[in-house]
Amino acid sequence: MKSRHKMKICFAASSGGHYEQIMMLKPLMNKYDSFIVTEKTKYTTEMTGNTIYYLLQVNRREWLFLLKMIVNSIISVYIYVRERPDIVITTGVLAIIPLCLICKAFGKQIIYIESFAKVTSLTKTGKLMYRIANQFYVQWPGLKDTYPNSIYVGGIY
């Protein structure tokens, strides 16, 4: 008898609007063995039924940027070793990059959903993720012309 591997999905997003967009995928979270990775902020995240891991909130313009990215990389290694996700579905942004790079290095699938707010160009994170994601989704048809390997299926709202 073959052993069945149960697929595990990591849903990762920074705080704010990126987190709100990833939460639109809650029905998918409930369908699979999944967990959430987001930034730690002064506002608590109300979520029942899912394990949540927190990364440091990062702003590329602050002087602690590099140190916070190193700490987030260490936390991301811990998350990867503990959870072993098969797929990372993410709406970005900066704090999530180390987790995606670590998972990609171990051959895991990365699915990136560009922000709904980006109508004519990608975010800086999107430009990086376009190169490494196995599937790259845009929520506006105009981005499909500029990023031909992207997938347009409309908004997730």
PDB file of C-alpha atoms in Angstrom:
ATOM      1  CA  MET A   1       0.000   0.000   0.000  1.00  0.00           C
ATOM      2  CA  LYS A   2       1.359   3.409  -1.012  1.00  0.00           C
ATOM      3  CA  SER A   3       1.776   6.046   1.630  1.00  0.00           C
ATOM      4  CA  ARG A   4      -0.124   9.212   0.822  1.00  0.00           C
ATOM      5  CA  HIS A   5       1.650  12.498   1.244  1.00  0.00           C
ATOM      6  CA  LYS A   6      -0.646  15.125   2.638  1.00  0.00           C
ATOM      7  CA  MET A   7       0.053  18.434   0.916  1.00  0.00           C
ATOM      8  CA  LYS A   8       0.954  21.286   3.245  1.00  0.00           C
ATOM      9  CA  ILE A   9       0.505  24.903   2.156  1.00  0.00           C
ATOM     10  CA  CYS A  10       2.049  28.009   3.666  1.00  0.00           C
ATOM     11  CA  PHE A  11       0.015  31.199   3.210  1.00  0.00           C
ATOM     12  CA  ALA A  12       2.407  34.103   3.630  1.00  0.00           C
ATOM     13  CA  ALA A  13       1.807  37.845   3.574  1.00  0.00           C
ATOM     14  CA  SER A  14       3.013  40.977   5.242  1.00  0.00           C
ATOM     15  CA  SER A  15       0.594  42.912   7.395  1.00  0.00           C
ATOM     16  CA  GLY A  16      -2.146  45.239   6.179  1.00  0.00           C
ATOM     17  CA  GLY A  17      -3.596  44.932   2.701  1.00  0.00           C
ATOM     18  CA  HIS A  18      -1.339  42.045   1.692  1.00  0.00           C
ATOM     19  CA  TYR A  19      -2.632  40.063   4.672  1.00  0.00           C
ATOM     20  CA  GLU A  20      -6.229  40.956   3.825  1.00  0.00           C
ATOM     21  CA  GLN A  21      -5.707  39.671   0.290  1.00  0.00           C
ATOM     22  CA  ILE A  22      -4.203  36.360   1.432  1.00  0.00           C
ATOM     23  CA  MET A  23      -7.162  35.927   3.814  1.00  0.00           C
ATOM     24  CA  MET A  24      -9.449  35.933   0.767  1.00  0.00           C
ATOM     25  CA  LEU A  25      -8.029  32.430   0.260  1.00  0.00           C
ATOM     26  CA  LYS A  26      -9.438  31.204   3.601  1.00  0.00           C
ATOM     27  CA  PRO A  27     -11.599  28.551   1.851  1.00  0.00           C
ATOM     28  CA  LEU A  28      -8.374  27.099   0.401  1.00  0.00           C
ATOM     29  CA  MET A  29      -6.723  27.248   3.838  1.00  0.00           C
ATOM     30  CA  ASN A  30      -9.581  25.221   5.258  1.00  0.00           C
ATOM     31  CA  LYS A  31      -9.313  22.619   2.484  1.00  0.00           C
ATOM     32  CA  TYR A  32      -5.628  21.784   3.022  1.00  0.00           C
ATOM     33  CA  ASP A  33      -3.212  21.291   5.867  1.00  0.00           C
ATOM     34  CA  SER A  34      -1.963  24.862   6.087  1.00  0.00           C
ATOM     35  CA  PHE A  35      -0.397  27.542   8.217  1.00  0.00           C
ATOM     36  CA  ILE A  36       0.065  31.304   8.006  1.00  0.00           C
ATOM     37  CA  VAL A  37       3.171  33.485   8.105  1.00  0.00           C
ATOM     38  CA  THR A  38       2.798  37.237   8.572  1.00  0.00           C
ATOM     39  CA  GLU A  39       4.491  40.197  10.200  1.00  0.00           C
ATOM     40  CA  LYS A  40       4.239  40.917  13.905  1.00  0.00           C
ATOM     41  CA  THR A  41       2.583  44.287  14.437  1.00  0.00           C
ATOM     42  CA  LYS A  42       1.020  46.061  17.382  1.00  0.00           C
ATOM     43  CA  TYR A  43      -2.363  44.844  16.120  1.00  0.00           C
ATOM     44  CA  THR A  44      -3.240  41.251  16.926  1.00  0.00           C
ATOM     45  CA  THR A  45      -4.409  38.905  14.228  1.00  0.00           C
ATOM     46  CA  GLU A  46      -7.626  37.095  15.041  1.00  0.00           C
ATOM     47  CA  MET A  47      -7.488  33.673  13.455  1.00  0.00           C
ATOM     48  CA  THR A  48      -8.766  30.384  14.752  1.00  0.00           C
ATOM     49  CA  GLY A  49      -7.933  26.966  13.449  1.00  0.00           C
ATOM     50  CA  ASN A  50      -4.612  27.874  11.799  1.00  0.00           C
ATOM     51  CA  THR A  51      -1.088  27.987  13.138  1.00  0.00           C
ATOM     52  CA  ILE A  52       0.415  31.455  12.695  1.00  0.00           C
ATOM     53  CA  TYR A  53       4.101  32.341  12.628  1.00  0.00           C
ATOM     54  CA  TYR A  54       5.318  35.913  12.888  1.00  0.00           C
ATOM     55  CA  LEU A  55       8.207  37.664  11.193  1.00  0.00           C
ATOM     56  CA  LEU A  56       9.574  41.085  12.051  1.00  0.00           C
ATOM     57  CA  GLN A  57       7.931  43.955  10.219  1.00  0.00           C
ATOM     58  CA  VAL A  58      10.397  45.314   7.645  1.00  0.00           C
ATOM     59  CA  ASN A  59      10.695  48.644   5.871  1.00  0.00           C
ATOM     60  CA  ARG A  60      13.514  48.912   3.310  1.00  0.00           C
ATOM     61  CA  ARG A  61      14.069  52.570   4.254  1.00  0.00           C
ATOM     62  CA  GLU A  62      14.810  51.974   7.957  1.00  0.00           C
ATOM     63  CA  TRP A  63      18.367  51.657   9.250  1.00  0.00           C
ATOM     64  CA  LEU A  64      17.671  48.239  10.859  1.00  0.00           C
ATOM     65  CA  PHE A  65      16.544  46.815   7.503  1.00  0.00           C
ATOM     66  CA  LEU A  66      19.483  44.426   7.013  1.00  0.00           C
ATOM     67  CA  LEU A  67      19.433  43.178  10.598  1.00  0.00           C
ATOM     68  CA  LYS A  68      15.673  42.541  10.436  1.00  0.00           C
ATOM     69  CA  MET A  69      16.069  40.640   7.152  1.00  0.00           C
ATOM     70  CA  ILE A  70      18.751  38.446   8.761  1.00  0.00           C
ATOM     71  CA  VAL A  71      16.478  37.758  11.750  1.00  0.00           C
ATOM     72  CA  ASN A  72      13.574  36.986   9.389  1.00  0.00           C
ATOM     73  CA  SER A  73      15.830  34.598   7.473  1.00  0.00           C
ATOM     74  CA  ILE A  74      16.624  32.707  10.684  1.00  0.00           C
ATOM     75  CA  ILE A  75      12.935  32.603  11.641  1.00  0.00           C
ATOM     76  CA  SER A  76      12.115  31.412   8.097  1.00  0.00           C
ATOM     77  CA  VAL A  77      14.588  28.519   8.374  1.00  0.00           C
ATOM     78  CA  TYR A  78      12.929  27.537  11.664  1.00  0.00           C
ATOM     79  CA  ILE A  79       9.465  27.700  10.025  1.00  0.00           C
ATOM     80  CA  TYR A  80      10.644  25.620   7.058  1.00  0.00           C
ATOM     81  CA  VAL A  81      12.255  22.924   9.237  1.00  0.00           C
ATOM     82  CA  ARG A  82       9.233  22.742  11.543  1.00  0.00           C
ATOM     83  CA  GLU A  83       6.468  22.782   8.913  1.00  0.00           C
ATOM     84  CA  ARG A  84       8.019  21.496   5.642  1.00  0.00           C
ATOM     85  CA  PRO A  85       5.489  23.174   3.315  1.00  0.00           C
ATOM     86  CA  ASP A  86       5.059  21.813  -0.208  1.00  0.00           C
ATOM     87  CA  ILE A  87       3.747  25.125  -1.535  1.00  0.00           C
ATOM     88  CA  VAL A  88       4.033  28.757  -0.471  1.00  0.00           C
ATOM     89  CA  ILE A  89       1.198  31.004  -1.627  1.00  0.00           C
ATOM     90  CA  THR A  90       2.070  34.634  -1.015  1.00  0.00           C
ATOM     91  CA  THR A  91       0.912  38.150  -1.727  1.00  0.00           C
ATOM     92  CA  GLY A  92       4.277  39.510  -0.534  1.00  0.00           C
ATOM     93  CA  VAL A  93       5.946  41.678   0.483  1.00  0.00           C
ATOM     94  CA  LEU A  94       9.497  42.299   1.804  1.00  0.00           C
ATOM     95  CA  ALA A  95       9.451  40.285   5.056  1.00  0.00           C
ATOM     96  CA  ILE A  96       8.257  37.191   3.162  1.00  0.00           C
ATOM     97  CA  ILE A  97      11.149  37.055   0.659  1.00  0.00           C
ATOM     98  CA  PRO A  98      13.563  35.005   2.840  1.00  0.00           C
ATOM     99  CA  LEU A  99      10.903  32.343   3.442  1.00  0.00           C
ATOM    100  CA  CYS A 100      10.185  32.100  -0.292  1.00  0.00           C
ATOM    101  CA  LEU A 101      13.886  31.857  -1.187  1.00  0.00           C
ATOM    102  CA  ILE A 102      14.495  29.144   1.424  1.00  0.00           C
ATOM    103  CA  CYS A 103      11.511  27.096   0.246  1.00  0.00           C
ATOM    104  CA  LYS A 104      12.527  27.540  -3.401  1.00  0.00           C
ATOM    105  CA  ALA A 105      16.081  26.367  -2.566  1.00  0.00           C
ATOM    106  CA  PHE A 106      14.548  23.145  -1.218  1.00  0.00           C
ATOM    107  CA  GLY A 107      12.524  22.619  -4.413  1.00  0.00           C
ATOM    108  CA  LYS A 108       9.164  23.761  -3.074  1.00  0.00           C
ATOM    109  CA  GLN A 109       6.535  25.461  -5.229  1.00  0.00           C
ATOM    110  CA  ILE A 110       6.080  29.230  -4.948  1.00  0.00           C
ATOM    111  CA  ILE A 111       2.826  30.879  -6.003  1.00  0.00           C
ATOM    112  CA  TYR A 112       2.894  34.670  -5.968  1.00  0.00           C
ATOM    113  CA  ILE A 113      -0.194  36.866  -6.248  1.00  0.00           C
ATOM    114  CA  GLU A 114       0.658  40.473  -7.137  1.00  0.00           C
ATOM    115  CA  SER A 115      -1.137  43.136  -5.160  1.00  0.00           C
ATOM    116  CA  PHE A 116      -4.589  44.205  -6.316  1.00  0.00           C
ATOM    117  CA  ALA A 117      -3.353  47.792  -5.963  1.00  0.00           C
ATOM    118  CA  LYS A 118      -0.813  47.306  -8.764  1.00  0.00           C
ATOM    119  CA  VAL A 119      -2.659  48.049 -11.997  1.00  0.00           C
ATOM    120  CA  THR A 120       0.110  49.028 -14.445  1.00  0.00           C
ATOM    121  CA  SER A 121       3.408  47.894 -12.872  1.00  0.00           C
ATOM    122  CA  LEU A 122       4.716  45.330 -10.404  1.00  0.00           C
ATOM    123  CA  THR A 123       5.846  45.962  -6.845  1.00  0.00           C
ATOM    124  CA  LYS A 124       9.581  45.648  -6.177  1.00  0.00           C
ATOM    125  CA  THR A 125       8.862  42.307  -4.520  1.00  0.00           C
ATOM    126  CA  GLY A 126       6.773  41.297  -7.535  1.00  0.00           C
ATOM    127  CA  LYS A 127       9.689  41.952  -9.887  1.00  0.00           C
ATOM    128  CA  LEU A 128      11.861  39.585  -7.848  1.00  0.00           C
ATOM    129  CA  MET A 129       9.138  36.977  -7.389  1.00  0.00           C
ATOM    130  CA  TYR A 130       8.347  37.013 -11.131  1.00  0.00           C
ATOM    131  CA  ARG A 131      11.777  35.428 -11.623  1.00  0.00           C
ATOM    132  CA  ILE A 132      11.450  32.699  -8.983  1.00  0.00           C
ATOM    133  CA  ALA A 133       7.739  31.877  -8.684  1.00  0.00           C
ATOM    134  CA  ASN A 134       6.409  28.711 -10.263  1.00  0.00           C
ATOM    135  CA  GLN A 135       3.110  30.518 -10.826  1.00  0.00           C
ATOM    136  CA  PHE A 136       2.768  34.305 -10.874  1.00  0.00           C
ATOM    137  CA  TYR A 137      -0.738  35.771 -10.740  1.00  0.00           C
ATOM    138  CA  VAL A 138      -1.748  39.322 -11.619  1.00  0.00           C
ATOM    139  CA  GLN A 139      -5.130  40.796 -10.793  1.00  0.00           C
ATOM    140  CA  TRP A 140      -5.309  43.262 -13.688  1.00  0.00           C
ATOM    141  CA  PRO A 141      -5.257  42.309 -17.406  1.00  0.00           C
ATOM    142  CA  GLY A 142      -2.825  45.113 -18.338  1.00  0.00           C
ATOM    143  CA  LEU A 143       0.002  43.463 -16.380  1.00  0.00           C
ATOM    144  CA  LYS A 144      -0.279  40.321 -18.500  1.00  0.00           C
ATOM    145  CA  ASP A 145       1.141  42.219 -21.493  1.00  0.00           C
ATOM    146  CA  THR A 146       4.226  43.382 -19.569  1.00  0.00           C
ATOM    147  CA  TYR A 147       4.714  40.081 -17.751  1.00  0.00           C
ATOM    148  CA  PRO A 148       3.841  37.405 -20.341  1.00  0.00           C
ATOM    149  CA  ASN A 149       4.490  34.456 -18.022  1.00  0.00           C
ATOM    150  CA  SER A 150       1.974  35.784 -15.515  1.00  0.00           C
ATOM    151  CA  ILE A 151      -1.500  34.363 -15.117  1.00  0.00           C
ATOM    152  CA  TYR A 152      -4.507  36.686 -15.111  1.00  0.00           C
ATOM    153  CA  VAL A 153      -7.673  35.353 -13.494  1.00  0.00           C
ATOM    154  CA  GLY A 154      -9.154  38.578 -12.128  1.00  0.00           C
ATOM    155  CA  GLY A 155      -9.172  39.856  -8.569  1.00  0.00           C
ATOM    156  CA  ILE A 156      -9.251  37.621  -5.517  1.00  0.00           C
ATOM    157  CA  TYR A 157     -11.735  39.930  -3.792  1.00  0.00           C
TER     158      TYR A 157
END
